[in-house]
Amino acid sequence: SRVRHYKFNVVLRKATRLCSTKPIVTVNGQFPGPTLYAREGDTVLVKVVNHVKYNLSIHWHGIRQLRTGWADGPAYITQCPIQLGQSYVYNFTITGQRGTLFWHAHILWLRATVHGGIVILPKLGVPYPFPTPHKEAVLVLAEWWKSDTEAVINEALKSGLAPNVSDAHTINGLPGSISNCPTQRGFTLPVQRGKTYLLRIINAALNEELFFKVAGHKLTVVEVDATYVKPFKTDTVLITPGQTTNVLLTADRKSGKYMVAISPFMDAPIAVDNKTGIATMHYTGTLATSLTTNTNPPPQNATQIANTFTNSLRSLNSKNYPAKVPLTIDHHLLFTVGLGINPCPSCKAANGSRVVASINNITFVMPTTALLQAHFFKTKGVFSTDFPGNPPHKFNYSGPGPKNLQTTSGTKLYKLQYNSTVELVLQDTGIVTPENHPIHLHGFNFFEVGRGIGNFNPKTDAKKFNLVDPVERNTIGVPSGGWTAIRFRADNPGVWFMHCHLEVHTTWGLKMAFLVENGKGPQQSLLPPPRDLPKC
Ligand code: C2O
């Protein structure tokens, strides 16, 4: 294993999309940002220098950060932000992971343009558990707003209403010419006839779960969230914000150009968004006068297609890559996730109320100093550890729900002993409207042992859990009006954020954190903070 050094200069750059130009925050002037390459076992040092007026931090989404929570990145959770003119070196070792992940800004809505891929290759000499591809390509899916994204969310917070949806969906930074700006070009992926490619697909969008299709070609899914899965063939990939999916594609046509399309999956029935992002796959050296477009992007509410995809995911669970599902459970938790309506006298546009979001009816309040520091230095009064393991009210969670169920608020953490095991049922609520919630847990991978529609029933549903080869990941789509059950082992001491990866829901408060205590043995405690850790 080696040590890899990267330098991320965070700078403003003018960018033109959809025939209009605006300044965006970027890493090294690139959008999407640079891809970080490493091998399993490598140590990565990224020096981030902030040259913009926004406070900033960067998260290495899905990297386990064993004992190095100081390098995880969520602002005010594991670190204070890096201020203008300051720098911070993120220093972490990649342990027991290989595959595709991504990095992104973890403060405000800067993730919109501050993101890029992470490619972790297997250790030298270790092959993929699938046929070696001819070439690999990283495809970063995202969203584009013509206006300034900070202005979009600030306006929404003032009004109490939902923010505007984006103006385009992008593949590697480009929307493609389907937009209302005909000269806008899309990304082109060159392929050679007969060869097989590994596509590393990343959903870096702020607020859209996405379908991904390539006209005239089948995709073989081989990995999600940097864990290998049992390969299966599909026409359509479903990928939520925060998820990554590796697929093999064989260029088994003769020639021509084929449309690569992304389109939203029912994220918010209140804000219908049917835009498609377009790229082109081109058989090199062949004439391509027209584009094969028979991708038929699924309709926004194509729940059937989404379910078929999700239900096909299984851990590879091979001799080399066993699924280590916890079989005995110390903490049985049920967390409701959903939206609520709280009073807001100044919110005229929303009739004196505003949309909020919560977990177990608690709208998380961000502290003004970092939780991990408060934990390490035992600073009192920053957080409490009384996050409830169950919702405060029993009701028909997935139904219309009791009216006017207001949320409470607080900076509450749930405490876990080192190496204890957790089963967490994430239950969507329909208090305002049922919605999908891609829930991301920092510092861990978990196994999705079950999912269903309606209310979770501990008696009947738990009997059907898959404890043999459930998919292992770091971000899970809780189905609209349903639930999902995950299991993990708390073997990483520190403070670990868990939140909805739809940025608007995080902003509204759909977030909390686990506090994992140090173990008693050697190498079971959080390392001390690095000397250049930013101060608040
Ligand atoms: Cu990818 Cu807490 O985020």
Coordinates of C-alpha atoms and ligand atoms in Angstrom, one line a residue:
S1 CA 0.0 0.0 0.0
R2 CA 1.1 3.6 -0.6
V3 CA 0.4 7.1 0.5
R4 CA -1.4 9.2 -2.0
H5 CA -1.3 13.0 -1.9
Y6 CA -4.0 15.2 -3.4
K7 CA -4.5 19.0 -3.4
F8 CA -8.0 20.4 -3.6
N9 CA -8.0 24.2 -4.3
V10 CA -11.6 25.3 -3.7
V11 CA -12.1 28.2 -6.2
L12 CA -14.9 30.0 -7.9
R13 CA -15.2 29.5 -11.7
K14 CA -17.7 30.7 -14.3
A15 CA -19.6 28.0 -15.9
T16 CA -22.1 28.0 -18.8
R17 CA -25.0 25.5 -18.9
L18 CA -28.4 25.8 -20.5
C19 CA -27.2 29.0 -22.4
S20 CA -26.6 31.0 -19.2
T21 CA -23.5 31.6 -17.2
K22 CA -23.0 31.8 -13.4
P23 CA -20.1 31.5 -11.0
I24 CA -19.9 28.1 -9.2
V25 CA -17.8 26.8 -6.4
T26 CA -15.4 24.1 -7.7
V27 CA -12.4 22.0 -6.7
N28 CA -9.4 22.9 -8.9
G29 CA -11.8 24.7 -11.3
Q30 CA -13.4 21.4 -12.4
F31 CA -17.1 20.4 -12.5
P32 CA -17.5 17.6 -11.6
G33 CA -14.4 17.7 -9.5
P34 CA -11.3 15.5 -9.9
T35 CA -11.6 11.8 -9.4
L36 CA -9.6 10.5 -6.5
Y37 CA -7.9 7.2 -7.2
A38 CA -6.5 4.8 -4.6
R39 CA -6.1 1.1 -3.8
E40 CA -7.5 -0.8 -0.9
G41 CA -5.1 -0.3 2.0
D42 CA -3.7 3.0 0.8
T43 CA -3.5 6.1 2.9
V44 CA -4.9 9.2 1.3
L45 CA -4.0 12.8 2.2
V46 CA -6.1 15.5 0.7
K47 CA -5.0 19.1 1.4
V48 CA -8.1 21.2 1.0
V49 CA -7.5 25.0 0.6
N50 CA -10.5 27.2 0.8
H51 CA -10.3 30.3 -1.5
V52 CA -14.0 31.1 -1.5
K53 CA -16.2 33.2 0.8
Y54 CA -18.3 30.2 2.0
N55 CA -17.2 28.1 5.0
L56 CA -16.5 24.6 3.7
S57 CA -15.9 21.0 4.6
I58 CA -15.5 17.9 2.4
H59 CA -16.9 14.4 3.1
W60 CA -15.5 11.2 1.7
H61 CA -18.9 9.6 1.3
G62 CA -18.8 5.9 2.2
I63 CA -15.2 5.7 3.3
R64 CA -15.4 4.0 6.7
Q65 CA -12.9 6.2 8.4
L66 CA -12.1 3.6 11.0
R67 CA -11.0 5.6 14.1
T68 CA -10.4 8.7 12.0
G69 CA -13.7 10.4 12.3
W70 CA -11.8 13.7 12.2
A71 CA -11.4 13.2 8.5
D72 CA -15.1 12.3 7.8
G73 CA -16.1 15.9 7.0
P74 CA -19.7 16.8 7.8
A75 CA -19.5 20.4 9.1
Y76 CA -20.4 20.8 12.8
I77 CA -20.6 17.0 13.2
T78 CA -16.9 15.9 13.0
Q79 CA -15.2 19.2 12.3
C80 CA -15.6 23.0 12.2
P81 CA -15.6 24.3 8.7
I82 CA -12.5 25.4 6.8
Q83 CA -12.8 29.2 6.5
L84 CA -11.6 31.5 3.7
G85 CA -7.8 31.4 3.3
Q86 CA -7.5 28.3 5.6
S87 CA -6.7 24.7 4.8
Y88 CA -7.1 21.3 6.3
V89 CA -5.5 17.9 5.4
Y90 CA -7.9 15.0 5.4
N91 CA -5.9 12.0 6.3
F92 CA -7.4 8.5 6.2
T93 CA -6.6 4.9 5.3
I94 CA -8.9 2.8 3.1
T95 CA -9.5 -0.4 5.1
G96 CA -11.4 -3.4 3.8
Q97 CA -13.1 -1.4 0.9
R98 CA -12.8 -1.4 -2.8
G99 CA -15.1 0.0 -5.4
T100 CA -16.8 3.3 -6.3
L101 CA -17.6 6.0 -3.8
F102 CA -17.6 9.8 -4.1
W103 CA -16.6 13.0 -2.2
H104 CA -18.7 16.1 -1.8
A105 CA -18.9 19.3 0.2
H106 CA -20.8 18.8 3.4
I107 CA -22.1 22.2 4.3
L108 CA -24.9 24.4 3.0
W109 CA -25.9 23.3 -0.6
L110 CA -22.3 23.5 -1.9
R111 CA -22.5 19.8 -2.8
A112 CA -24.4 20.9 -5.9
T113 CA -21.1 21.7 -7.6
V114 CA -18.4 20.5 -5.2
H115 CA -18.3 16.8 -5.8
G116 CA -16.3 14.1 -7.6
G117 CA -15.7 10.4 -7.8
I118 CA -13.6 8.1 -5.6
V119 CA -12.3 5.0 -7.3
I120 CA -10.8 2.4 -5.0
L121 CA -9.1 -0.4 -6.9
P122 CA -8.5 -3.8 -5.3
K123 CA -5.1 -4.5 -3.8
L124 CA -2.4 -5.1 -6.4
G125 CA -2.8 -8.5 -7.9
V126 CA -6.3 -9.0 -6.6
P127 CA -8.8 -9.3 -9.5
Y128 CA -12.4 -8.2 -9.7
P129 CA -14.8 -11.0 -8.9
F130 CA -16.2 -10.5 -12.5
P131 CA -14.6 -10.5 -16.0
T132 CA -11.9 -7.8 -16.3
P133 CA -13.4 -4.9 -18.3
H134 CA -11.6 -3.5 -21.3
K135 CA -12.0 0.1 -19.9
E136 CA -13.6 1.9 -17.0
A137 CA -15.6 5.1 -17.0
V138 CA -16.8 7.3 -14.1
L139 CA -20.3 8.8 -14.7
V140 CA -21.3 11.4 -12.2
L141 CA -25.0 12.3 -12.2
A142 CA -26.0 15.6 -10.8
E143 CA -28.4 18.6 -11.1
W144 CA -28.0 22.1 -12.4
W145 CA -29.8 25.2 -11.3
K146 CA -29.6 28.3 -13.5
S147 CA -29.8 30.4 -10.3
D148 CA -27.4 30.4 -7.4
T149 CA -28.2 27.2 -5.3
E150 CA -27.6 29.0 -2.0
A151 CA -30.2 31.6 -3.0
V152 CA -32.6 28.8 -3.9
I153 CA -32.5 27.2 -0.5
N154 CA -32.4 30.5 1.4
E155 CA -35.5 31.7 -0.4
A156 CA -37.3 28.5 0.5
L157 CA -36.3 28.7 4.2
K158 CA -37.7 32.3 4.3
S159 CA -41.0 31.4 2.6
G160 CA -41.5 28.1 4.5
L161 CA -42.2 26.3 1.2
A162 CA -40.3 23.7 -0.8
P163 CA -37.3 25.0 -2.9
N164 CA -37.4 25.2 -6.7
V165 CA -36.5 22.0 -8.5
S166 CA -33.3 22.1 -10.6
D167 CA -33.3 23.2 -14.3
A168 CA -31.5 20.2 -15.6
H169 CA -30.0 16.8 -14.8
T170 CA -26.4 16.3 -15.8
I171 CA -24.1 13.4 -16.7
N172 CA -20.4 14.4 -16.0
G173 CA -21.5 18.0 -15.7
L174 CA -23.4 18.2 -19.0
P175 CA -27.2 18.1 -19.5
G176 CA -27.3 17.2 -23.2
S177 CA -29.3 18.9 -25.9
I178 CA -32.7 17.8 -24.8
S179 CA -32.9 20.9 -22.6
N180 CA -34.5 24.2 -23.7
C181 CA -31.1 25.3 -25.0
P182 CA -30.5 23.4 -28.2
T183 CA -26.8 24.2 -28.4
Q184 CA -26.2 22.6 -25.0
R185 CA -24.1 19.5 -25.6
G186 CA -24.0 16.3 -23.6
F187 CA -21.2 14.0 -22.5
T188 CA -19.9 11.4 -25.0
L189 CA -18.7 8.0 -24.0
P190 CA -16.6 6.3 -26.7
V191 CA -16.8 2.5 -26.9
Q192 CA -15.3 -0.1 -29.2
R193 CA -17.4 -2.8 -30.7
G194 CA -17.3 -6.1 -28.8
K195 CA -15.6 -4.7 -25.7
T196 CA -16.9 -4.7 -22.2
Y197 CA -16.9 -1.6 -20.0
L198 CA -17.2 -1.0 -16.3
L199 CA -19.4 2.1 -15.7
R200 CA -19.0 3.6 -12.3
I201 CA -22.2 5.5 -11.7
I202 CA -22.5 8.0 -8.9
N203 CA -25.6 9.9 -7.9
A204 CA -24.3 13.3 -6.7
A205 CA -27.6 15.1 -7.3
L206 CA -29.0 17.1 -4.4
N207 CA -32.6 16.2 -4.5
E208 CA -33.4 13.5 -7.2
E209 CA -33.5 9.7 -7.1
L210 CA -32.7 8.8 -10.7
F211 CA -33.3 6.0 -13.2
F212 CA -30.3 5.3 -15.5
K213 CA -30.7 3.6 -19.0
V214 CA -28.6 3.0 -22.1
A215 CA -30.6 2.6 -25.3
G216 CA -30.3 -0.9 -26.8
H217 CA -28.0 -2.3 -24.2
K218 CA -28.4 -4.4 -21.1
L219 CA -26.5 -3.6 -17.9
T220 CA -25.0 -6.1 -15.5
V221 CA -24.9 -4.8 -11.9
V222 CA -21.8 -6.0 -10.1
E223 CA -21.3 -3.6 -7.2
V224 CA -23.1 -0.9 -5.1
D225 CA -21.7 1.5 -2.5
A226 CA -18.2 -0.2 -2.8
T227 CA -19.5 -3.7 -2.0
Y228 CA -19.8 -6.5 -4.5
V229 CA -23.2 -7.9 -5.4
K230 CA -24.4 -11.0 -7.1
P231 CA -24.3 -10.0 -10.8
F232 CA -27.7 -9.5 -12.4
K233 CA -28.9 -8.0 -15.7
T234 CA -31.2 -5.1 -16.0
D235 CA -32.5 -2.5 -18.5
T236 CA -32.8 0.2 -15.8
V237 CA -30.7 1.2 -12.8
L238 CA -32.3 3.0 -9.8
I239 CA -29.8 5.1 -7.9
T240 CA -30.6 7.5 -5.1
P241 CA -28.5 10.5 -4.1
G242 CA -25.6 9.1 -2.0
Q243 CA -25.5 5.8 -3.8
T244 CA -23.0 4.4 -6.3
T245 CA -23.5 1.6 -8.7
N246 CA -21.0 -0.3 -10.9
V247 CA -22.4 -2.0 -14.0
L248 CA -20.7 -3.9 -16.9
L249 CA -21.9 -3.0 -20.4
T250 CA -20.9 -4.9 -23.5
A251 CA -20.8 -3.0 -26.7
D252 CA -22.6 -5.8 -28.5
R253 CA -24.1 -3.7 -31.3
K254 CA -22.5 -3.1 -34.7
S255 CA -22.2 0.7 -34.8
G256 CA -23.8 4.0 -34.1
K257 CA -24.8 6.3 -31.3
Y258 CA -26.9 5.3 -28.3
M259 CA -28.7 7.5 -25.8
V260 CA -27.7 7.3 -22.2
A261 CA -30.5 8.8 -20.2
I262 CA -31.2 9.7 -16.6
S263 CA -34.7 10.7 -15.3
P264 CA -36.2 11.2 -11.8
F265 CA -38.0 8.6 -9.7
M266 CA -41.0 10.0 -7.8
D267 CA -39.1 11.9 -5.1
A268 CA -41.7 14.6 -4.5
P269 CA -45.2 14.4 -5.8
I270 CA -45.5 18.1 -4.8
A271 CA -42.8 19.2 -7.2
V272 CA -43.1 17.2 -10.4
D273 CA -39.9 17.1 -12.3
N274 CA -39.8 15.1 -15.5
K275 CA -36.5 16.4 -17.0
T276 CA -34.1 13.9 -18.6
G277 CA -30.4 14.3 -18.7
I278 CA -28.7 12.9 -21.8
A279 CA -25.3 11.6 -22.8
T280 CA -24.3 9.6 -25.9
M281 CA -22.5 6.3 -26.2
H282 CA -20.6 6.3 -29.5
Y283 CA -19.1 3.2 -31.3
T284 CA -15.8 4.7 -32.3
G285 CA -14.8 4.6 -35.9
T286 CA -18.4 3.9 -37.0
L287 CA -20.6 6.3 -38.9
A288 CA -23.3 7.7 -36.6
T289 CA -25.8 9.9 -38.4
S290 CA -28.6 9.4 -36.0
L291 CA -29.0 8.7 -32.3
T292 CA -30.8 5.5 -31.1
T293 CA -33.1 6.9 -28.5
N294 CA -35.3 3.9 -27.5
T295 CA -34.5 4.3 -23.8
N296 CA -38.1 5.1 -22.8
P297 CA -37.2 6.8 -19.6
P298 CA -39.5 5.3 -17.0
P299 CA -42.3 7.5 -15.8
Q300 CA -41.7 9.5 -12.6
N301 CA -43.8 7.1 -10.6
A302 CA -42.5 3.8 -12.0
T303 CA -42.5 2.1 -8.6
Q304 CA -42.7 -1.3 -10.1
I305 CA -39.4 -0.8 -12.0
A306 CA -37.8 0.7 -8.9
N307 CA -38.9 -2.3 -6.8
T308 CA -37.7 -4.9 -9.3
F309 CA -34.3 -3.3 -9.3
T310 CA -34.0 -2.9 -5.6
N311 CA -35.3 -6.5 -4.9
S312 CA -32.6 -7.9 -7.2
L313 CA -29.7 -6.6 -5.0
R314 CA -27.9 -9.3 -3.0
S315 CA -24.5 -9.3 -1.4
L316 CA -22.0 -11.4 -3.4
N317 CA -21.4 -13.3 -0.1
S318 CA -18.5 -15.4 -1.5
K319 CA -15.6 -17.0 0.3
N320 CA -13.5 -13.9 -0.3
Y321 CA -16.3 -11.5 0.3
P322 CA -18.5 -12.9 3.0
A323 CA -21.6 -11.0 4.2
K324 CA -21.0 -10.5 7.9
V325 CA -24.6 -9.8 8.9
P326 CA -25.0 -9.4 12.7
L327 CA -27.2 -12.3 13.9
T328 CA -27.8 -11.2 17.5
I329 CA -29.0 -7.7 18.2
D330 CA -28.3 -5.4 21.2
H331 CA -30.3 -2.4 20.0
H332 CA -33.7 -2.8 18.3
L333 CA -34.6 0.7 17.0
L334 CA -37.5 2.1 15.1
F335 CA -37.0 5.6 13.6
T336 CA -39.8 7.3 11.7
V337 CA -38.5 9.5 8.9
G338 CA -40.7 12.1 7.3
L339 CA -41.9 15.6 6.9
G340 CA -43.9 17.8 9.2
I341 CA -45.5 21.3 9.4
N342 CA -44.5 23.7 12.2
P343 CA -45.7 27.2 12.9
C344 CA -43.7 30.0 11.3
P345 CA -45.4 33.5 11.9
S346 CA -43.0 35.2 9.4
C347 CA -43.7 32.6 6.6
K348 CA -46.5 34.5 4.8
A349 CA -46.2 32.5 1.6
A350 CA -46.9 29.3 3.5
N351 CA -49.8 30.7 5.6
G352 CA -47.8 31.1 8.8
S353 CA -46.3 27.7 8.7
R354 CA -43.3 26.0 7.3
V355 CA -42.2 22.5 6.1
V356 CA -39.8 20.7 8.5
A357 CA -38.5 17.2 8.6
S358 CA -37.6 14.9 11.5
I359 CA -36.5 11.5 12.8
N360 CA -38.7 10.2 15.6
N361 CA -40.4 13.6 15.5
I362 CA -37.2 15.4 16.4
T363 CA -36.0 18.1 14.0
F364 CA -32.2 18.0 14.5
V365 CA -30.6 21.3 15.4
M366 CA -27.0 21.8 14.1
P367 CA -24.6 22.9 16.9
T368 CA -22.2 25.8 16.5
T369 CA -19.2 23.7 17.4
A370 CA -18.3 20.2 16.2
L371 CA -20.0 17.3 18.0
L372 CA -16.9 15.0 17.7
Q373 CA -14.7 17.7 19.4
A374 CA -17.3 18.2 22.1
H375 CA -17.3 14.4 22.6
F376 CA -13.5 14.0 22.6
F377 CA -12.8 17.0 24.9
K378 CA -15.9 16.3 27.0
T379 CA -17.4 19.7 26.5
K380 CA -20.8 20.0 28.3
G381 CA -23.9 21.5 26.8
V382 CA -23.3 20.9 23.1
F383 CA -25.5 17.8 22.8
S384 CA -27.5 15.3 24.8
T385 CA -27.6 11.5 24.4
D386 CA -31.3 11.0 24.8
F387 CA -32.3 10.4 21.2
P388 CA -35.3 8.0 21.5
G389 CA -35.1 4.5 20.2
N390 CA -38.7 4.6 19.2
P391 CA -41.2 7.2 18.0
P392 CA -43.0 9.2 20.7
H393 CA -46.4 8.6 19.2
K394 CA -48.0 5.4 17.8
F395 CA -50.1 6.1 14.7
N396 CA -50.7 4.8 11.2
Y397 CA -47.2 5.9 10.1
S398 CA -47.7 5.2 6.4
G399 CA -51.3 6.6 6.2
P400 CA -52.4 10.2 6.2
G401 CA -51.4 10.3 9.9
P402 CA -52.6 12.6 12.7
K403 CA -53.0 16.2 11.6
N404 CA -50.8 18.9 13.0
L405 CA -48.2 16.6 14.4
Q406 CA -45.6 19.2 15.1
T407 CA -42.0 18.2 15.6
T408 CA -39.8 19.0 18.6
S409 CA -36.2 19.9 18.2
G410 CA -32.8 19.3 19.7
T411 CA -29.2 18.2 19.2
K412 CA -29.8 14.6 20.4
L413 CA -27.5 11.6 19.8
Y414 CA -28.1 7.9 20.3
K415 CA -25.3 6.3 22.3
L416 CA -23.9 2.8 21.3
Q417 CA -21.3 0.8 23.1
Y418 CA -18.3 -0.3 21.1
N419 CA -19.0 -3.4 19.0
S420 CA -22.7 -3.5 20.0
T421 CA -25.1 -4.6 17.2
V422 CA -28.0 -2.5 15.9
E423 CA -31.2 -3.3 14.0
L424 CA -32.8 -0.1 12.8
V425 CA -36.1 0.0 11.1
L426 CA -36.6 3.2 9.1
Q427 CA -40.3 3.9 8.7
D428 CA -41.5 6.6 6.3
T429 CA -44.4 8.7 7.6
G430 CA -47.3 10.2 5.6
I431 CA -47.9 13.1 8.0
V432 CA -47.5 15.6 5.2
T433 CA -47.0 13.2 2.3
P434 CA -45.3 9.9 1.9
E435 CA -41.9 10.3 0.3
N436 CA -38.8 8.3 -0.6
H437 CA -35.9 9.0 1.8
P438 CA -32.4 7.9 0.8
I439 CA -30.9 7.5 4.3
H440 CA -27.1 7.7 4.6
L441 CA -25.1 6.5 7.6
H442 CA -21.6 7.8 8.0
G443 CA -18.8 5.6 9.3
F444 CA -20.4 2.3 8.5
N445 CA -21.8 -0.1 6.0
F446 CA -25.0 -1.8 6.9
F447 CA -27.0 -4.7 5.6
E448 CA -30.6 -4.2 4.3
V449 CA -32.3 -7.2 5.8
G450 CA -35.9 -6.3 4.8
R451 CA -38.2 -3.8 3.3
G452 CA -41.9 -3.4 2.8
I453 CA -44.9 -1.1 2.2
G454 CA -47.1 0.1 5.0
N455 CA -46.3 0.0 8.6
F456 CA -43.4 -2.3 9.8
N457 CA -44.9 -5.2 11.8
P458 CA -42.2 -6.6 14.2
K459 CA -44.1 -9.9 14.6
T460 CA -44.5 -10.9 11.0
D461 CA -42.0 -8.8 9.0
A462 CA -38.9 -9.7 11.1
K463 CA -39.5 -13.4 10.4
K464 CA -38.9 -12.7 6.7
F465 CA -35.6 -10.9 7.1
N466 CA -32.8 -12.0 4.8
L467 CA -29.8 -12.7 7.1
V468 CA -27.8 -14.7 4.5
D469 CA -27.0 -12.4 1.6
P470 CA -28.7 -9.0 2.1
V471 CA -27.2 -6.1 0.2
E472 CA -24.5 -4.2 2.0
R473 CA -24.4 -0.4 1.5
N474 CA -24.1 3.0 3.1
T475 CA -27.2 4.7 1.7
I476 CA -30.6 3.1 1.5
G477 CA -33.8 4.2 -0.2
V478 CA -36.7 4.1 2.3
P479 CA -39.7 3.4 0.1
S480 CA -42.5 6.0 0.0
G481 CA -45.1 4.9 2.5
G482 CA -43.0 2.0 3.6
W483 CA -40.1 0.9 5.7
T484 CA -36.7 -0.7 5.4
A485 CA -34.7 -2.6 8.1
I486 CA -30.9 -2.4 8.4
R487 CA -28.3 -4.1 10.6
F488 CA -24.8 -3.0 11.5
R489 CA -22.1 -3.5 14.1
A490 CA -20.9 -0.4 16.0
D491 CA -17.2 -1.1 15.5
N492 CA -16.1 2.4 14.7
P493 CA -15.8 4.8 17.7
G494 CA -16.8 8.4 17.1
V495 CA -19.8 10.6 16.2
W496 CA -21.5 9.4 13.1
F497 CA -24.1 11.5 11.2
M498 CA -27.2 9.8 9.7
H499 CA -29.4 11.8 7.4
C500 CA -31.6 11.9 4.3
H501 CA -29.4 12.4 1.3
L502 CA -32.1 14.6 -0.3
E503 CA -30.4 17.8 0.6
V504 CA -33.7 19.7 1.1
H505 CA -34.7 17.1 3.7
T506 CA -31.4 17.4 5.5
T507 CA -31.8 21.2 5.6
W508 CA -35.3 20.8 7.1
G509 CA -33.9 18.6 9.9
L510 CA -34.1 14.9 8.8
K511 CA -30.8 14.0 10.5
M512 CA -29.4 12.7 13.8
A513 CA -26.1 11.2 14.9
F514 CA -24.9 8.1 16.7
L515 CA -22.2 8.3 19.3
V516 CA -20.1 5.2 19.4
E517 CA -18.0 4.8 22.6
N518 CA -14.4 3.7 22.6
G519 CA -13.7 0.0 23.2
K520 CA -11.5 -1.2 25.9
G521 CA -9.0 -3.1 23.8
P522 CA -6.1 -1.8 21.7
Q523 CA -7.0 -0.1 18.4
Q524 CA -10.6 0.3 19.6
S525 CA -10.6 4.0 20.4
L526 CA -10.9 7.2 18.4
L527 CA -7.5 8.6 17.5
P528 CA -6.7 12.1 18.8
P529 CA -7.6 15.1 16.5
P530 CA -5.0 16.3 13.9
R531 CA -3.2 19.5 14.8
D532 CA -4.7 21.4 11.8
L533 CA -8.3 20.6 12.6
P534 CA -10.2 23.8 11.9
K535 CA -11.6 25.9 14.7
C536 CA -15.1 27.3 14.9
Ligands
C2O1 CU1 -22.9 12.1 1.3 CU2 -23.6 13.1 5.1 O1 -23.3 12.7 3.2

